[in-house]
């Protein structure tokens, strides 16, 4: 049996004047509105029609004044020259709303606000329909928004996104399903399964529940067997977890990529872990010191093939934070520059 060291190295629309085609002046007391109106970053793009889709049941939006947030989005995007509609919907309506927007040829930007599931689903539709994705940081950790350089407070994020140029970023693909952050199998998926046994009313409550679930899972985790082919090189062994990320994680911060245009997957794994080793690994990942952890193995890749046993497939895995049933055999690859996004200037 190979050791771990052998494994890897509400809707509001702003209309133009029907006679002149000009947009009315926007006056607001919201901080930043006047600055946006007089100073828009030049992106080379024409004024674009945007739909902001806010999932009232997802992420921090559960505890946010969505009427005020909608007004801020309207003021910011209108002042920057865009047409804007804001729609507030529930989780059960997200899929239908996104499919409708994807099929609407007049919609150019989908601005998505909600948890990981909402953002990942919006990225899927934006990619398939060729639209631009804007990401409001309304999740728990907002790792994809961090990679894009989006400010983490909603007010600052709206300001920045309204002025942001359109850029291209890489997209991960597991079989026919895209992902923006990562695919995770084993320990992390077990933690999310444990955490989501209960509902959490706020972001701090969910973060605390995640920590508690991680500690509980460490003491009863089960490793799993898997066979991998990374860059056409076979690997096999027993794992406590396996993660494949859209671009390689950066250093000195939580596990997210510093850039999303390098065209590489990051493959991370560890063999069976004691509770102490698992706690140390969790702490190193949280503070961005994963490269120095002796139990973590890393390898960049262009493509990864997975062959999983029936046992681990029953336990499910995570795709962008959402628990999913895994196939026995899957292929993961990266699509360079496949997704158009609003990316604030540095």
CSV table of C-alpha atoms in Angstrom, one decimal:
chain,number,residue,atom,x,y,z
A,1,UNK,CA,0.0,0.0,0.0
A,2,UNK,CA,1.4,3.4,-0.9
A,3,UNK,CA,2.1,5.8,1.9
A,4,UNK,CA,1.0,9.4,1.7
A,5,UNK,CA,4.5,10.4,0.8
A,6,UNK,CA,4.2,8.2,-2.3
A,7,UNK,CA,0.9,9.6,-3.5
A,8,UNK,CA,1.9,13.1,-4.7
A,9,UNK,CA,4.5,15.3,-4.9
A,10,UNK,CA,-37.8,42.9,-6.1
A,11,UNK,CA,-37.3,44.3,-9.7
A,12,UNK,CA,-36.5,47.9,-10.5
A,13,UNK,CA,-35.6,49.2,-14.0
A,14,UNK,CA,-34.0,52.4,-14.9
A,15,UNK,CA,-35.0,53.7,-18.4
A,16,UNK,CA,-33.5,56.2,-20.8
A,17,UNK,CA,-35.4,59.4,-21.8
A,18,UNK,CA,-37.7,58.2,-24.6
A,19,UNK,CA,-36.9,61.3,-26.8
A,20,UNK,CA,-33.3,62.0,-26.1
A,21,UNK,CA,-32.1,58.6,-25.1
A,22,UNK,CA,-30.2,60.2,-22.2
A,23,UNK,CA,-30.1,58.7,-18.7
A,24,UNK,CA,-31.5,60.9,-16.0
A,25,UNK,CA,-29.1,62.3,-13.4
A,26,UNK,CA,-28.8,60.1,-10.3
A,27,UNK,CA,-28.6,61.9,-6.9
A,28,UNK,CA,-28.1,59.8,-3.8
A,29,UNK,CA,-26.8,60.2,-0.3
A,30,UNK,CA,-25.3,56.7,-0.4
A,31,UNK,CA,-21.5,57.0,0.2
A,32,UNK,CA,-19.7,56.6,-3.1
A,33,UNK,CA,-22.5,57.5,-5.4
A,34,UNK,CA,-21.2,61.0,-6.4
A,35,UNK,CA,-17.7,59.6,-6.8
A,36,UNK,CA,-18.9,56.9,-9.2
A,37,UNK,CA,-20.9,59.4,-11.2
A,38,UNK,CA,-17.9,61.5,-11.9
A,39,UNK,CA,-15.1,58.9,-12.1
A,40,UNK,CA,-15.7,55.6,-13.8
A,41,UNK,CA,-12.9,53.3,-14.5
A,42,UNK,CA,-12.4,52.9,-18.3
A,43,UNK,CA,-12.9,49.4,-19.4
A,44,UNK,CA,-13.3,49.7,-23.1
A,45,UNK,CA,-16.8,48.1,-22.9
A,46,UNK,CA,-20.0,49.7,-23.9
A,47,UNK,CA,-22.7,50.4,-21.3
A,48,UNK,CA,-24.2,47.0,-20.4
A,49,UNK,CA,-27.6,45.7,-19.2
A,50,UNK,CA,-27.2,44.0,-15.9
A,51,UNK,CA,-29.6,41.9,-13.8
A,52,UNK,CA,-28.7,41.6,-10.1
A,53,UNK,CA,-30.1,38.3,-8.7
A,54,UNK,CA,-30.2,38.3,-4.9
A,55,UNK,CA,-30.9,35.0,-3.1
A,56,UNK,CA,-32.7,36.1,0.1
A,57,UNK,CA,-32.1,32.6,1.6
A,58,UNK,CA,-28.4,32.4,0.8
A,59,UNK,CA,-25.2,33.5,2.7
A,60,UNK,CA,-25.3,36.8,4.5
A,61,UNK,CA,-28.3,38.1,2.6
A,62,UNK,CA,-30.5,36.2,5.1
A,63,UNK,CA,-29.7,39.0,7.6
A,64,UNK,CA,-29.3,41.9,5.1
A,65,UNK,CA,-31.8,44.7,4.4
A,66,UNK,CA,-32.4,43.8,0.8
A,67,UNK,CA,-34.4,46.9,0.0
A,68,UNK,CA,-31.4,49.1,0.9
A,69,UNK,CA,-29.0,46.8,-0.8
A,70,UNK,CA,-31.1,46.9,-4.0
A,71,UNK,CA,-31.1,50.7,-4.0
A,72,UNK,CA,-27.3,50.8,-3.6
A,73,UNK,CA,-26.9,48.5,-6.6
A,74,UNK,CA,-29.2,50.6,-8.7
A,75,UNK,CA,-27.5,53.9,-7.8
A,76,UNK,CA,-24.0,52.5,-8.3
A,77,UNK,CA,-24.6,50.7,-11.6
A,78,UNK,CA,-26.7,53.5,-13.1
A,79,UNK,CA,-24.1,56.1,-12.2
A,80,UNK,CA,-21.5,54.0,-13.9
A,81,UNK,CA,-23.6,54.0,-17.1
A,82,UNK,CA,-25.3,50.6,-16.9
A,83,UNK,CA,-28.9,49.6,-17.2
A,84,UNK,CA,-29.9,47.6,-14.1
A,85,UNK,CA,-32.7,45.4,-12.8
A,86,UNK,CA,-32.6,44.0,-9.3
A,87,UNK,CA,-34.5,40.8,-8.5
A,88,UNK,CA,-34.9,39.3,-5.0
A,89,UNK,CA,-35.8,35.6,-5.0
A,90,UNK,CA,-35.8,32.6,-2.8
A,91,UNK,CA,-33.5,29.5,-3.1
A,92,UNK,CA,-36.2,27.5,-4.8
A,93,UNK,CA,-36.4,30.0,-7.6
A,94,UNK,CA,-32.7,30.4,-8.3
A,95,UNK,CA,-32.3,27.7,-11.0
A,96,UNK,CA,-35.4,28.9,-13.0
A,97,UNK,CA,-34.3,32.6,-12.7
A,98,UNK,CA,-30.8,31.8,-13.9
A,99,UNK,CA,-32.0,29.8,-16.9
A,100,UNK,CA,-34.3,32.6,-17.8
A,101,UNK,CA,-31.5,35.1,-17.7
A,102,UNK,CA,-29.2,32.9,-19.7
A,103,UNK,CA,-31.8,32.6,-22.4
A,104,UNK,CA,-32.4,36.4,-22.6
A,105,UNK,CA,-30.2,37.9,-25.3
A,106,UNK,CA,-30.7,41.4,-23.9
A,107,UNK,CA,-29.0,40.5,-20.6
A,108,UNK,CA,-25.2,41.0,-20.7
A,109,UNK,CA,-24.2,40.9,-17.0
A,110,UNK,CA,-25.5,38.6,-14.3
A,111,UNK,CA,-24.7,40.0,-10.9
A,112,UNK,CA,-25.1,37.2,-8.4
A,113,UNK,CA,-25.5,37.5,-4.6
A,114,UNK,CA,-25.9,34.5,-2.3
A,115,UNK,CA,-24.0,31.6,-0.9
A,116,UNK,CA,-21.6,29.2,-2.7
A,117,UNK,CA,-24.4,27.4,-4.5
A,118,UNK,CA,-25.9,30.5,-6.0
A,119,UNK,CA,-22.5,31.8,-7.2
A,120,UNK,CA,-21.5,28.4,-8.7
A,121,UNK,CA,-24.9,28.1,-10.5
A,122,UNK,CA,-24.6,31.6,-11.9
A,123,UNK,CA,-21.1,30.9,-13.2
A,124,UNK,CA,-22.4,27.8,-14.9
A,125,UNK,CA,-25.2,29.8,-16.7
A,126,UNK,CA,-22.8,32.7,-17.5
A,127,UNK,CA,-20.3,30.3,-19.0
A,128,UNK,CA,-22.8,28.4,-21.1
A,129,UNK,CA,-24.6,31.6,-22.4
A,130,UNK,CA,-21.5,33.7,-22.9
A,131,UNK,CA,-22.6,36.4,-20.4
A,132,UNK,CA,-20.5,38.3,-17.9
A,133,UNK,CA,-20.6,37.2,-14.2
A,134,UNK,CA,-20.4,39.7,-11.3
A,135,UNK,CA,-19.9,38.2,-7.8
A,136,UNK,CA,-21.3,39.9,-4.7
A,137,UNK,CA,-19.4,38.6,-1.6
A,138,UNK,CA,-22.5,37.4,0.3
A,139,UNK,CA,-21.3,33.9,1.2
A,140,UNK,CA,-19.5,32.6,4.3
A,141,UNK,CA,-15.9,32.7,3.1
A,142,UNK,CA,-16.2,34.3,-0.3
A,143,UNK,CA,-13.2,32.6,-1.7
A,144,UNK,CA,-14.0,33.0,-5.4
A,145,UNK,CA,-14.7,36.7,-4.8
A,146,UNK,CA,-11.3,37.0,-3.0
A,147,UNK,CA,-9.6,35.5,-6.0
A,148,UNK,CA,-11.3,38.1,-8.3
A,149,UNK,CA,-10.1,40.9,-6.0
A,150,UNK,CA,-13.7,41.9,-5.1
A,151,UNK,CA,-13.9,43.9,-1.8
A,152,UNK,CA,-15.4,41.9,1.0
A,153,UNK,CA,-18.0,44.4,2.3
A,154,UNK,CA,-21.1,44.6,0.2
A,155,UNK,CA,-21.1,48.4,-0.1
A,156,UNK,CA,-17.5,48.5,-1.3
A,157,UNK,CA,-18.1,45.5,-3.6
A,158,UNK,CA,-21.0,47.2,-5.3
A,159,UNK,CA,-19.0,50.3,-5.9
A,160,UNK,CA,-16.0,48.4,-7.3
A,161,UNK,CA,-18.1,46.0,-9.5
A,162,UNK,CA,-20.1,48.9,-11.1
A,163,UNK,CA,-16.8,50.3,-12.4
A,164,UNK,CA,-15.0,47.1,-13.0
A,165,UNK,CA,-13.8,46.1,-16.5
A,166,UNK,CA,-14.6,42.8,-18.0
A,167,UNK,CA,-11.9,40.2,-17.7
A,168,UNK,CA,-11.5,36.5,-18.4
A,169,UNK,CA,-10.8,33.9,-15.8
A,170,UNK,CA,-10.2,30.1,-15.9
A,171,UNK,CA,-12.9,27.6,-15.1
A,172,UNK,CA,-12.6,24.1,-13.7
A,173,UNK,CA,-14.7,21.3,-15.2
A,174,UNK,CA,-15.5,18.0,-13.6
A,175,UNK,CA,-17.0,15.9,-16.3
A,176,UNK,CA,-19.7,18.3,-17.7
A,177,UNK,CA,-20.1,20.4,-14.5
A,178,UNK,CA,-18.1,23.7,-14.1
A,179,UNK,CA,-16.6,24.9,-10.8
A,180,UNK,CA,-15.1,28.2,-9.9
A,181,UNK,CA,-13.3,27.2,-6.7
A,182,UNK,CA,-12.7,23.6,-6.0
A,183,UNK,CA,-13.8,19.9,-5.9
A,184,UNK,CA,-13.2,18.3,-2.5
A,185,UNK,CA,-13.5,14.7,-1.5
A,186,UNK,CA,-13.2,13.2,2.0
A,187,UNK,CA,-12.6,15.2,5.2
A,188,UNK,CA,-14.0,18.6,4.1
A,189,UNK,CA,-17.1,17.1,2.6
A,190,UNK,CA,-17.7,15.2,5.8
A,191,UNK,CA,-17.3,18.4,7.8
A,192,UNK,CA,-19.9,20.2,5.6
A,193,UNK,CA,-22.3,17.2,6.0
A,194,UNK,CA,-21.9,17.4,9.8
A,195,UNK,CA,-22.3,21.2,9.9
A,196,UNK,CA,-25.4,21.2,7.7
A,197,UNK,CA,-27.4,18.9,10.0
A,198,UNK,CA,-28.6,22.1,11.5
A,199,UNK,CA,-29.6,25.5,10.1
A,200,UNK,CA,-27.4,28.6,11.0
A,201,UNK,CA,-29.1,32.0,11.2
A,202,UNK,CA,-26.0,34.1,10.5
A,203,UNK,CA,-22.5,34.1,9.0
A,204,UNK,CA,-20.7,34.0,12.4
A,205,UNK,CA,-22.9,31.1,13.6
A,206,UNK,CA,-22.1,29.2,10.4
A,207,UNK,CA,-18.4,29.7,10.8
A,208,UNK,CA,-18.5,28.6,14.5
A,209,UNK,CA,-20.5,25.5,13.4
A,210,UNK,CA,-17.9,24.7,10.7
A,211,UNK,CA,-15.1,24.8,13.3
A,212,UNK,CA,-17.1,22.6,15.7
A,213,UNK,CA,-18.0,20.1,12.9
A,214,UNK,CA,-14.3,20.0,11.8
A,215,UNK,CA,-13.2,19.0,15.3
A,216,UNK,CA,-15.9,16.4,15.6
A,217,UNK,CA,-15.1,14.9,12.2
A,218,UNK,CA,-11.4,14.6,13.0
A,219,UNK,CA,-12.1,12.0,15.7
A,220,UNK,CA,-14.2,9.8,13.6
A,221,UNK,CA,-12.9,10.4,10.1
A,222,UNK,CA,-12.5,7.5,7.7
A,223,UNK,CA,-9.9,7.4,4.9
A,224,UNK,CA,-10.7,6.2,1.4
A,225,UNK,CA,-9.0,4.5,-1.4
A,226,UNK,CA,-8.7,6.1,-4.8
A,227,UNK,CA,-6.8,5.9,-8.0
A,228,UNK,CA,-5.7,9.1,-9.8
A,229,UNK,CA,-4.1,10.0,-13.1
A,230,UNK,CA,-2.4,13.4,-12.8
A,231,UNK,CA,-0.9,14.8,-16.1
A,232,UNK,CA,-1.1,11.2,-17.4
A,233,UNK,CA,0.9,9.8,-14.5
A,234,UNK,CA,-0.9,7.2,-12.3
A,235,UNK,CA,-1.2,7.5,-8.6
A,236,UNK,CA,-3.0,5.4,-6.0
A,237,UNK,CA,-3.3,5.1,-2.3
A,238,UNK,CA,-5.5,5.9,0.8
A,239,UNK,CA,-6.6,9.4,1.4
A,240,UNK,CA,-8.1,11.4,4.2
A,241,UNK,CA,-9.0,14.1,1.7
A,242,UNK,CA,-8.4,15.1,-1.9
A,243,UNK,CA,-8.9,18.6,-3.3
A,244,UNK,CA,-8.6,19.8,-6.9
A,245,UNK,CA,-8.7,23.6,-7.2
A,246,UNK,CA,-9.3,26.1,-10.0
A,247,UNK,CA,-5.7,27.5,-10.1
A,248,UNK,CA,-3.2,27.0,-7.3
A,249,UNK,CA,-3.8,28.4,-3.9
A,250,UNK,CA,-1.8,31.5,-2.9
A,251,UNK,CA,0.4,31.8,0.3
A,252,UNK,CA,-0.3,33.6,3.5
A,253,UNK,CA,-4.1,33.5,3.5
A,254,UNK,CA,-7.1,31.1,3.4
A,255,UNK,CA,-7.1,28.5,0.6
A,256,UNK,CA,-8.0,30.5,-2.5
A,257,UNK,CA,-6.0,31.3,-5.7
A,258,UNK,CA,-4.3,34.7,-6.0
A,259,UNK,CA,-4.9,34.6,-9.7
A,260,UNK,CA,-7.4,32.8,-12.0
A,261,UNK,CA,-5.6,33.0,-15.3
A,262,UNK,CA,-2.7,30.7,-14.9
A,263,UNK,CA,-4.3,27.7,-16.6
A,264,UNK,CA,-3.5,25.2,-13.9
A,265,UNK,CA,-5.3,23.0,-11.5
A,266,UNK,CA,-4.0,22.6,-8.0
A,267,UNK,CA,-4.1,19.0,-6.6
A,268,UNK,CA,-3.9,18.7,-2.8
A,269,UNK,CA,-4.2,15.5,-0.7
A,270,UNK,CA,-3.2,13.9,2.6
A,271,UNK,CA,-3.0,10.3,3.7
A,272,UNK,CA,-4.7,9.0,6.8
A,273,UNK,CA,-4.4,11.7,9.6
A,274,UNK,CA,-4.5,11.5,13.4
A,275,UNK,CA,-6.7,14.0,15.1
A,276,UNK,CA,-3.6,16.0,16.1
A,277,UNK,CA,-2.3,16.0,12.6
A,278,UNK,CA,-5.7,16.9,11.2
A,279,UNK,CA,-6.0,19.9,13.6
A,280,UNK,CA,-2.5,21.1,12.6
A,281,UNK,CA,-3.3,20.8,8.9
A,282,UNK,CA,-6.6,22.7,9.4
A,283,UNK,CA,-4.7,25.5,11.1
A,284,UNK,CA,-2.0,25.7,8.5
A,285,UNK,CA,-4.6,25.8,5.7
A,286,UNK,CA,-6.5,28.6,7.5
A,287,UNK,CA,-3.4,30.8,7.8
A,288,UNK,CA,-2.0,30.0,4.3
A,289,UNK,CA,0.9,27.9,5.5
A,290,UNK,CA,0.0,24.8,3.6
A,291,UNK,CA,3.3,24.5,1.8
A,292,UNK,CA,5.1,23.9,5.1
A,293,UNK,CA,2.7,21.2,6.4
A,294,UNK,CA,4.4,17.8,6.4
A,295,UNK,CA,1.2,15.8,5.7
A,296,UNK,CA,0.0,17.8,2.7
A,297,UNK,CA,1.0,16.8,-0.8
A,298,UNK,CA,0.6,19.2,-3.7
A,299,UNK,CA,1.0,19.0,-7.5
A,300,UNK,CA,-0.1,21.4,-10.3
A,301,UNK,CA,-1.9,19.8,-13.1
A,302,UNK,CA,-3.7,20.3,-16.5
A,303,UNK,CA,-6.0,17.3,-16.0
A,304,UNK,CA,-6.9,14.8,-13.3
A,305,UNK,CA,-8.7,11.5,-13.7
A,306,UNK,CA,-10.4,10.0,-10.6
A,307,UNK,CA,-11.5,6.5,-9.9
A,308,UNK,CA,-13.3,6.2,-6.6
A,309,UNK,CA,-14.6,3.2,-4.7
A,310,UNK,CA,-18.3,2.7,-3.9
A,311,UNK,CA,-17.7,3.6,-0.3
A,312,UNK,CA,-16.5,7.1,-0.8
A,313,UNK,CA,-19.1,7.8,-3.5
A,314,UNK,CA,-21.8,7.1,-0.9
A,315,UNK,CA,-20.3,9.8,1.3
A,316,UNK,CA,-20.6,12.4,-1.4
A,317,UNK,CA,-18.1,15.2,-2.3
A,318,UNK,CA,-18.1,18.9,-2.5
A,319,UNK,CA,-18.3,21.0,-5.7
A,320,UNK,CA,-17.9,24.7,-4.8
A,321,UNK,CA,-19.3,24.0,-1.3
A,322,UNK,CA,-22.3,22.0,-2.4
A,323,UNK,CA,-22.6,18.3,-1.5
A,324,UNK,CA,-23.0,16.1,-4.6
A,325,UNK,CA,-23.1,12.5,-5.4
A,326,UNK,CA,-19.9,11.5,-7.1
A,327,UNK,CA,-19.4,9.2,-10.1
A,328,UNK,CA,-17.1,6.2,-9.9
A,329,UNK,CA,-14.9,7.7,-12.7
A,330,UNK,CA,-14.5,11.4,-13.4
A,331,UNK,CA,-12.2,13.7,-15.3
A,332,UNK,CA,-11.3,17.1,-14.1
A,333,UNK,CA,-9.7,19.7,-16.4
A,334,UNK,CA,-9.3,23.4,-16.7
A,335,UNK,CA,-10.7,25.7,-19.3
A,336,UNK,CA,-8.4,28.6,-19.7
A,337,UNK,CA,-10.1,32.0,-19.9
A,338,UNK,CA,-13.5,30.4,-20.3
A,339,UNK,CA,-15.5,32.7,-18.0
A,340,UNK,CA,-16.1,36.4,-18.5
A,341,UNK,CA,-16.2,38.2,-15.1
A,342,UNK,CA,-16.3,41.7,-13.6
A,343,UNK,CA,-12.8,42.1,-12.1
A,344,UNK,CA,-12.1,45.2,-10.2
A,345,UNK,CA,-8.9,47.0,-11.0
A,346,UNK,CA,-6.1,46.3,-8.4
